[in-house]
Amino acid sequence: MLTLKLISEETERVIRGLKKKNFNNAEEAISEILDMDKRRREAQQKLDANLSEAKKMAAQIGALMKEGKREEADAVKENVSNMKEANKALEAEMDNAQKCLNEMLCQIPNIPYDEVPEGSSADDNRVVKSNLRECREGDTVANWNANPEIKGARLPHWELAKKYNLIDFDLGVKITGAGFPVYIGKGARLQRALINFFLDEARKSGYTEIIPPTVVNAASGYGTGQLPDKEGQMYHAETDDFYLIPTAEVPVTNIYRDVIIDEKDLPIKNCAYTECFRREAGSYGKDVRGLNRLHEFAKIEIVRIDKPDHSKESHKEMLEHVEGLLKKLELPYRILLLCGGDQSFTSSICYDFEVYSEAQERWLEVSSVSNFDNYQANRLKCRYRNQETKKTELCHTLNGSALALPRIVAALLENNQTEEGIRIPKAIVPYTGFEIID
């Protein structure tokens, strides 16, 4: 969440940022937070003054007793007793104000960086790079016109999966429900090959592999911002109050909750393969066909914890890593800088990577790479100790998909159709053990 220091010292910048994210009633929300903080601080000041006065009175009582002035001492004792009751009321007022303040802060999204463009929807996202052609400064999703030329008929991946017996969607419905596919034979081997390929590439880039739990407690969901904002999108085991993770970002980033990190250990670079679970409530139509939108899917996540003055460089390196994966998979891709209105609740800046589906003739998102500034770290109490000042400061957190598998598999199947079968990109042949699916 945003720090009170930022809100109080840079109020206008915060309000501008919230408006860029299309957050309604930004001025009113920030004003209420500042008023609540003032109320809390005023109660704290009164309490501190009372405690100081009570300390003086305690010394006064002892002196009066020594002088034999019992009646005067008793009068002071009565004043101290009355002050204790007043202090209880002040403590209750402070606690209530702090609780209300925390609840209010949790409802305020992160503010975007200055370079994030204005916009209200995905159509306003900027196309900043593609391997199809050079991008112009004004390119947006709405006016992008560099889609690959489709030559010949193309089968969608759900038909290819059935034709080559790679994925059984109906069997998944029988076992669990829609959105839980069963991978078979070469389909399962392709999935496993991609997982190993992505993990090996992350290791080569200096990431330490983590195998985290795929269920987390509420504190972990709160720490990375899934709670209280997105609880309706997560599967909830109510008896134990556990949540199935929507991404490995949640457990991996929470490793550093309530931790003070040595500055020399930054940046921390972790990667993890997990199954991910999302309810995807409200999704329907062609966007959920086949592998396009699943309730359970495999994903490799890269996570970084860094110092504020290096996090933008870390973000750049993460973007280069993800782009390198797509190049090796030989897929047509484009990179989008998300506009303020299409950014997530917690991000300061986010780039999406999309690959082109030749059969569906549309772009499929396969990765989001975000810098959260200190927004998550403030919730997590994730700090580092400055080697010069010896003071603790909030870290910056970053994460990205590297990569999410379902739409990668869909694009690989659809874009590599030949008369002989489906060609496997050279980079992953050593992992699959076969060059073609026939």
Coordinates of C-alpha atoms in Angstrom, one line a residue:
M1 CA 0.0 0.0 0.0
L2 CA 1.0 3.6 -0.4
T3 CA 3.0 5.0 2.5
L4 CA 1.5 7.8 4.6
K5 CA 4.7 9.7 4.1
L6 CA 4.2 9.7 0.3
I7 CA 0.5 10.7 0.7
S8 CA 1.1 13.5 3.1
E9 CA 4.3 14.9 1.4
E10 CA 3.3 14.5 -2.3
T11 CA -0.5 14.7 -2.1
E12 CA -1.0 16.2 -5.5
R13 CA 1.2 13.7 -7.2
V14 CA -0.7 10.9 -5.5
I15 CA -4.0 12.3 -6.6
R16 CA -2.8 12.7 -10.2
G17 CA -1.5 9.1 -10.2
L18 CA -4.9 7.8 -8.9
K19 CA -6.7 9.7 -11.6
K20 CA -4.4 8.2 -14.2
K21 CA -5.5 4.8 -12.9
N22 CA -9.1 6.0 -13.3
F23 CA -9.6 5.7 -9.5
N24 CA -12.9 7.4 -8.6
N25 CA -13.1 10.2 -6.0
A26 CA -9.3 10.4 -5.6
E27 CA -9.3 13.8 -3.8
E28 CA -12.0 12.7 -1.4
A29 CA -10.3 9.4 -0.6
I30 CA -7.0 11.0 0.0
S31 CA -8.6 13.8 2.1
E32 CA -10.3 11.2 4.3
I33 CA -7.0 9.3 4.8
L34 CA -5.2 12.5 5.8
D35 CA -8.0 13.5 8.2
M36 CA -7.9 10.0 9.8
D37 CA -4.2 10.2 10.2
K38 CA -4.5 13.7 11.8
R39 CA -7.1 12.2 14.2
R40 CA -4.7 9.4 15.1
R41 CA -1.8 11.7 15.6
E42 CA -3.7 14.1 17.7
A43 CA -4.8 11.3 20.0
Q44 CA -1.2 10.1 20.2
Q45 CA 0.0 13.6 21.1
K46 CA -2.7 13.8 23.9
L47 CA -1.7 10.4 25.2
D48 CA 2.0 11.2 25.2
A49 CA 1.3 14.4 27.0
N50 CA -0.8 12.6 29.6
L51 CA 1.8 9.9 30.1
S52 CA 4.5 12.5 30.6
E53 CA 2.3 14.4 33.1
A54 CA 1.4 11.1 34.9
K55 CA 5.1 10.4 35.3
K56 CA 5.6 13.8 36.9
M57 CA 2.6 13.2 39.2
A58 CA 4.0 9.8 40.3
A59 CA 7.2 11.6 41.4
Q60 CA 5.1 14.2 43.1
I61 CA 3.2 11.6 45.1
G62 CA 6.4 10.1 46.4
A63 CA 7.7 13.5 47.5
L64 CA 4.4 14.5 49.2
M65 CA 4.3 11.2 51.0
K66 CA 7.8 11.8 52.4
E67 CA 6.7 15.2 53.6
G68 CA 3.7 13.6 55.4
K69 CA 1.2 15.4 53.1
R70 CA -1.0 12.4 52.7
E71 CA -4.2 14.3 51.7
E72 CA -2.4 16.2 49.0
A73 CA -0.8 13.0 47.8
D74 CA -4.2 11.3 47.7
A75 CA -5.6 14.1 45.6
V76 CA -2.8 13.7 43.1
K77 CA -3.4 9.9 43.1
E78 CA -7.0 10.6 42.2
N79 CA -5.9 12.8 39.4
V80 CA -3.6 10.1 38.1
S81 CA -6.5 7.6 38.3
N82 CA -8.7 9.9 36.3
M83 CA -6.0 10.4 33.8
K84 CA -5.6 6.6 33.4
E85 CA -9.3 6.4 32.4
A86 CA -8.8 9.2 29.9
N87 CA -5.7 7.4 28.5
K88 CA -7.7 4.2 28.0
A89 CA -10.2 6.3 25.9
L90 CA -7.3 7.8 23.9
E91 CA -5.7 4.4 23.3
A92 CA -9.1 3.1 22.1
E93 CA -9.4 6.1 19.8
M94 CA -5.9 5.6 18.4
D95 CA -6.5 1.9 17.8
N96 CA -9.8 2.6 16.0
A97 CA -8.2 5.4 13.9
Q98 CA -5.3 3.1 13.0
K99 CA -7.6 0.3 12.0
C100 CA -9.8 2.6 9.9
L101 CA -6.6 4.1 8.4
N102 CA -5.3 0.6 7.4
E103 CA -8.6 -0.3 5.9
M104 CA -8.7 2.9 3.9
L105 CA -5.1 2.5 2.7
C106 CA -5.9 -1.0 1.5
Q107 CA -8.6 0.4 -0.8
I108 CA -6.1 2.8 -2.6
P109 CA -4.3 1.4 -5.6
N110 CA -0.6 2.0 -6.4
I111 CA 0.1 5.1 -8.4
P112 CA 1.7 4.7 -11.9
Y113 CA 5.1 6.1 -12.9
D114 CA 5.2 9.2 -15.0
E115 CA 6.1 7.3 -18.2
V116 CA 2.8 5.2 -18.0
P117 CA 0.5 6.6 -20.7
E118 CA -3.0 7.9 -20.0
G119 CA -5.8 5.6 -21.1
S120 CA -8.9 3.9 -19.9
S121 CA -8.8 0.4 -21.5
A122 CA -6.6 -2.2 -23.3
D123 CA -7.1 -0.3 -26.6
D124 CA -5.0 2.5 -25.2
N125 CA -2.0 0.4 -24.3
R126 CA 1.1 1.3 -26.3
V127 CA 2.8 -1.2 -28.6
V128 CA 6.5 -0.4 -27.8
K129 CA 8.2 -3.3 -29.6
S130 CA 7.5 -6.3 -31.9
N131 CA 9.5 -8.7 -34.0
L132 CA 7.1 -8.0 -36.9
R133 CA 8.2 -4.4 -37.5
E134 CA 9.5 -1.3 -35.8
C135 CA 7.1 0.5 -33.6
R136 CA 6.1 4.1 -33.9
E137 CA 5.8 6.3 -30.8
G138 CA 2.0 6.7 -31.2
D139 CA 1.2 3.0 -31.8
T140 CA -1.6 1.8 -29.6
V141 CA -3.4 -1.5 -29.6
A142 CA -6.3 0.2 -31.3
N143 CA -4.3 1.3 -34.3
W144 CA -1.8 -1.5 -34.5
N145 CA -1.9 -3.1 -38.0
A146 CA 1.2 -5.3 -38.2
N147 CA -0.5 -8.7 -37.7
P148 CA 1.2 -11.6 -39.5
E149 CA -0.2 -12.6 -42.9
I150 CA -2.0 -15.9 -42.6
K151 CA -1.2 -18.4 -45.4
G152 CA -3.6 -21.3 -45.9
A153 CA -6.2 -22.7 -43.6
R154 CA -5.2 -23.0 -39.9
L155 CA -6.8 -25.2 -37.3
P156 CA -7.3 -23.8 -33.8
H157 CA -5.3 -25.5 -31.0
W158 CA -8.3 -27.3 -29.5
E159 CA -8.9 -29.1 -32.9
L160 CA -5.2 -29.9 -33.2
A161 CA -5.1 -31.2 -29.6
K162 CA -8.0 -33.6 -30.5
K163 CA -6.5 -34.5 -33.9
Y164 CA -3.1 -35.5 -32.4
N165 CA -4.5 -36.7 -29.0
L166 CA -2.5 -34.1 -27.0
I167 CA -5.1 -32.5 -24.7
D168 CA -8.5 -33.9 -23.6
F169 CA -10.7 -31.0 -22.5
D170 CA -13.8 -33.3 -22.1
L171 CA -12.0 -35.6 -19.8
G172 CA -11.0 -32.6 -17.7
V173 CA -14.7 -31.6 -17.4
K174 CA -15.5 -35.2 -16.3
I175 CA -12.8 -35.3 -13.6
T176 CA -13.2 -31.7 -12.3
G177 CA -15.0 -29.2 -14.6
A178 CA -14.4 -26.8 -17.5
G179 CA -11.0 -25.1 -17.4
F180 CA -9.1 -28.1 -16.1
P181 CA -7.6 -29.9 -19.1
V182 CA -5.9 -33.3 -19.2
Y183 CA -2.5 -33.4 -21.1
I184 CA -1.7 -36.7 -22.8
G185 CA 1.3 -38.3 -24.5
K186 CA 3.2 -35.7 -26.5
G187 CA 1.0 -33.0 -25.2
A188 CA 2.2 -33.8 -21.6
R189 CA 5.8 -34.1 -22.8
L190 CA 5.6 -30.7 -24.5
Q191 CA 4.2 -29.1 -21.3
R192 CA 7.0 -30.7 -19.2
A193 CA 9.6 -29.7 -21.8
L194 CA 8.5 -26.1 -21.7
I195 CA 8.6 -26.0 -17.9
N196 CA 12.2 -27.4 -17.8
F197 CA 13.3 -25.1 -20.6
F198 CA 11.9 -22.0 -18.9
L199 CA 13.5 -23.0 -15.5
D200 CA 16.9 -23.7 -17.1
E201 CA 16.8 -20.3 -18.9
A202 CA 16.0 -18.6 -15.6
R203 CA 18.8 -20.4 -13.9
K204 CA 21.2 -19.3 -16.6
S205 CA 20.1 -15.7 -16.0
G206 CA 21.0 -15.9 -12.3
Y207 CA 17.7 -16.8 -10.7
T208 CA 17.5 -19.2 -7.8
E209 CA 14.8 -21.8 -8.1
I210 CA 12.2 -22.1 -5.4
I211 CA 9.5 -24.8 -5.0
P212 CA 6.9 -23.0 -2.8
P213 CA 3.6 -24.1 -1.4
T214 CA 0.6 -23.7 -3.8
V215 CA -1.7 -22.8 -0.9
V216 CA -1.1 -19.7 1.3
N217 CA -2.6 -18.1 4.3
A218 CA -4.5 -14.8 4.3
A219 CA -1.5 -12.9 5.5
S220 CA 0.4 -13.9 2.4
G221 CA -2.5 -12.9 0.2
Y222 CA -2.6 -9.5 1.9
G223 CA 1.1 -9.0 1.6
T224 CA 1.2 -9.1 -2.2
G225 CA -2.2 -7.3 -2.6
Q226 CA -4.5 -10.2 -3.7
L227 CA -6.4 -9.5 -0.5
P228 CA -8.7 -7.7 0.1
D229 CA -8.8 -6.7 -3.6
K230 CA -9.1 -10.1 -5.4
E231 CA -10.5 -12.6 -3.0
G232 CA -13.4 -13.4 -5.3
Q233 CA -10.9 -14.6 -8.0
M234 CA -9.1 -17.0 -5.7
Y235 CA -10.2 -20.5 -4.6
H236 CA -10.7 -20.4 -0.9
A237 CA -10.4 -23.4 1.5
E238 CA -12.7 -22.0 4.1
T239 CA -12.2 -24.6 6.9
D240 CA -8.4 -23.7 7.2
D241 CA -8.7 -20.2 5.7
F242 CA -6.2 -21.1 3.0
Y243 CA -6.1 -19.8 -0.6
L244 CA -4.9 -21.6 -3.7
I245 CA -2.3 -19.4 -5.3
P246 CA -3.2 -17.4 -8.5
T247 CA 0.6 -17.1 -9.2
A248 CA 3.9 -18.1 -7.7
E249 CA 4.4 -14.4 -7.0
V250 CA 2.4 -14.7 -3.8
P251 CA 4.4 -17.4 -2.0
V252 CA 7.8 -16.4 -3.3
T253 CA 7.5 -12.7 -2.5
N254 CA 6.1 -13.6 0.9
I255 CA 9.4 -15.3 1.7
Y256 CA 10.6 -11.8 2.5
R257 CA 7.6 -10.7 4.6
D258 CA 8.8 -9.2 7.9
V259 CA 12.4 -9.6 6.8
I260 CA 15.3 -7.0 6.9
I261 CA 17.7 -7.8 4.1
D262 CA 21.4 -6.9 4.0
E263 CA 21.9 -4.3 1.2
K264 CA 24.8 -6.4 -0.2
D265 CA 22.4 -9.3 -0.9
L266 CA 20.3 -7.2 -3.3
P267 CA 19.0 -7.7 -5.8
I268 CA 17.5 -11.1 -4.9
K269 CA 16.4 -13.1 -7.9
N270 CA 14.1 -16.1 -7.6
C271 CA 12.1 -18.2 -10.0
A272 CA 9.5 -20.9 -9.4
Y273 CA 7.3 -23.3 -11.4
T274 CA 3.9 -23.8 -9.9
E275 CA 0.4 -24.8 -10.8
C276 CA -1.8 -21.7 -10.6
F277 CA -5.5 -21.5 -9.8
R278 CA -7.9 -18.8 -10.8
R279 CA -11.7 -18.8 -10.7
E280 CA -11.9 -16.4 -13.7
A281 CA -15.4 -15.4 -12.6
G282 CA -17.3 -13.7 -15.3
S283 CA -15.2 -15.0 -18.2
Y284 CA -17.1 -16.4 -21.2
G285 CA -17.3 -16.8 -24.9
K286 CA -14.4 -17.4 -27.4
D287 CA -11.8 -16.0 -25.0
V288 CA -12.2 -19.1 -22.8
R289 CA -12.1 -21.7 -25.6
G290 CA -9.5 -24.4 -25.3
L291 CA -6.3 -23.2 -23.5
N292 CA -7.2 -19.5 -23.7
R293 CA -8.4 -19.1 -20.1
L294 CA -8.1 -21.9 -17.6
H295 CA -8.9 -22.4 -13.9
E296 CA -5.6 -24.4 -13.4
F297 CA -2.5 -23.8 -15.4
A298 CA 1.3 -24.1 -15.2
K299 CA 3.5 -21.0 -15.0
I300 CA 7.1 -20.1 -14.3
E301 CA 7.4 -16.9 -12.4
I302 CA 10.5 -14.7 -11.9
V303 CA 10.6 -12.5 -8.8
R304 CA 13.0 -9.8 -7.7
I305 CA 13.6 -7.9 -4.5
D306 CA 15.7 -4.8 -5.1
K307 CA 16.8 -1.4 -3.9
P308 CA 14.8 1.6 -5.1
D309 CA 17.7 3.1 -7.0
H310 CA 18.2 -0.2 -9.0
S311 CA 14.7 -1.5 -9.5
K312 CA 14.2 0.1 -12.9
E313 CA 17.3 -1.6 -14.2
S314 CA 16.0 -4.9 -12.7
H315 CA 12.8 -4.3 -14.6
K316 CA 14.6 -3.8 -17.8
E317 CA 16.6 -7.0 -17.3
M318 CA 13.4 -8.9 -16.7
L319 CA 11.8 -7.6 -19.9
E320 CA 14.9 -8.7 -21.8
H321 CA 14.8 -12.1 -20.3
V322 CA 11.1 -12.7 -21.3
E323 CA 11.7 -11.4 -24.8
G324 CA 14.7 -13.7 -25.2
L325 CA 12.4 -16.7 -24.4
L326 CA 9.9 -15.7 -27.1
K327 CA 12.7 -15.3 -29.6
K328 CA 14.0 -18.8 -28.9
L329 CA 10.4 -20.1 -29.3
E330 CA 10.3 -18.4 -32.7
L331 CA 6.9 -16.9 -32.0
P332 CA 5.6 -13.6 -33.4
Y333 CA 5.3 -11.3 -30.4
R334 CA 4.7 -7.7 -29.4
I335 CA 5.4 -5.8 -26.1
L336 CA 2.8 -3.5 -24.7
L337 CA 3.3 -0.7 -22.1
L338 CA 0.0 -0.7 -20.2
C339 CA -1.9 2.5 -19.8
G340 CA -3.0 3.7 -16.4
G341 CA -6.5 2.4 -16.7
D342 CA -5.4 -1.1 -17.7
Q343 CA -2.8 -1.5 -15.0
S344 CA -3.2 -3.9 -12.0
F345 CA -4.2 -2.6 -8.6
T346 CA -0.6 -3.0 -7.2
S347 CA 1.7 -2.1 -10.1
S348 CA 3.6 1.1 -10.8
I349 CA 4.4 0.1 -14.3
C350 CA 3.6 -3.0 -16.3
Y351 CA 4.6 -4.4 -19.7
D352 CA 2.5 -7.2 -21.3
F353 CA 4.0 -9.7 -23.8
E354 CA 1.6 -11.1 -26.4
V355 CA 2.0 -13.8 -29.0
Y356 CA 0.0 -14.1 -32.2
S357 CA -2.4 -16.9 -32.7
E358 CA -2.6 -17.6 -36.4
A359 CA -5.7 -19.8 -36.2
Q360 CA -7.6 -17.5 -33.9
E361 CA -6.2 -14.4 -35.7
R362 CA -5.7 -12.5 -32.4
W363 CA -3.0 -11.7 -29.9
L364 CA -2.7 -13.7 -26.7
E365 CA -1.2 -12.4 -23.5
V366 CA 1.6 -14.7 -22.2
S367 CA 3.4 -12.5 -19.6
S368 CA 3.1 -9.4 -17.5
V369 CA 6.3 -8.0 -16.1
S370 CA 5.6 -5.4 -13.3
N371 CA 7.5 -3.1 -11.0
F372 CA 5.5 -2.5 -7.8
D373 CA 7.9 0.1 -6.4
N374 CA 7.5 -0.1 -2.6
Y375 CA 3.8 -0.8 -2.6
Q376 CA 3.9 -4.5 -1.8
A377 CA 7.0 -4.0 0.4
N378 CA 5.1 -1.6 2.6
R379 CA 2.4 -4.3 3.1
L380 CA 5.0 -7.0 3.6
K381 CA 7.3 -4.9 5.8
C382 CA 10.0 -6.1 3.5
R383 CA 13.0 -3.8 4.2
Y384 CA 16.8 -3.6 3.7
R385 CA 19.4 -2.1 5.9
N386 CA 21.3 0.8 4.2
Q387 CA 25.0 0.1 4.6
E388 CA 25.9 3.8 4.9
T389 CA 23.1 5.1 7.2
K390 CA 22.5 1.8 9.0
K391 CA 18.8 2.6 8.7
T392 CA 16.1 0.3 7.3
E393 CA 14.3 1.3 4.1
L394 CA 11.5 -0.3 2.1
C395 CA 12.6 -2.6 -0.8
H396 CA 11.1 -2.6 -4.3
T397 CA 9.4 -5.8 -5.5
L398 CA 9.1 -6.9 -9.1
N399 CA 7.7 -10.0 -10.8
G400 CA 6.9 -11.4 -14.2
S401 CA 5.7 -14.6 -16.0
A402 CA 8.5 -16.4 -17.8
L403 CA 6.3 -17.8 -19.0
A404 CA 2.7 -18.9 -18.6
L405 CA 2.2 -22.1 -20.5
P406 CA -1.3 -22.5 -21.8
R407 CA -1.3 -19.7 -24.5
I408 CA 2.3 -20.5 -25.3
V409 CA 1.3 -24.1 -26.1
A410 CA -1.7 -22.8 -28.0
A411 CA 0.5 -20.5 -30.2
L412 CA 3.1 -23.2 -30.7
L413 CA 0.5 -25.7 -32.0
E414 CA -1.3 -23.2 -34.2
N415 CA 1.7 -21.3 -35.6
N416 CA 3.8 -24.4 -36.4
Q417 CA 1.3 -26.5 -38.4
T418 CA 2.8 -28.2 -41.5
E419 CA 1.5 -30.9 -43.8
E420 CA 3.7 -33.4 -42.0
G421 CA 2.5 -32.4 -38.5
I422 CA 3.4 -29.7 -35.9
R423 CA 7.0 -28.6 -35.9
I424 CA 8.8 -28.2 -32.6
P425 CA 11.1 -25.1 -32.2
K426 CA 14.7 -26.1 -32.2
A427 CA 15.3 -24.6 -28.7
I428 CA 13.1 -27.1 -27.0
V429 CA 13.7 -30.2 -29.1
P430 CA 16.4 -31.4 -26.6
Y431 CA 13.7 -31.2 -23.9
T432 CA 10.8 -32.8 -25.8
G433 CA 12.9 -35.6 -27.4
F434 CA 11.0 -35.2 -30.7
E435 CA 11.0 -32.6 -33.5
I436 CA 7.5 -33.0 -34.8
I437 CA 4.1 -34.0 -33.5
D438 CA 2.5 -36.3 -36.1

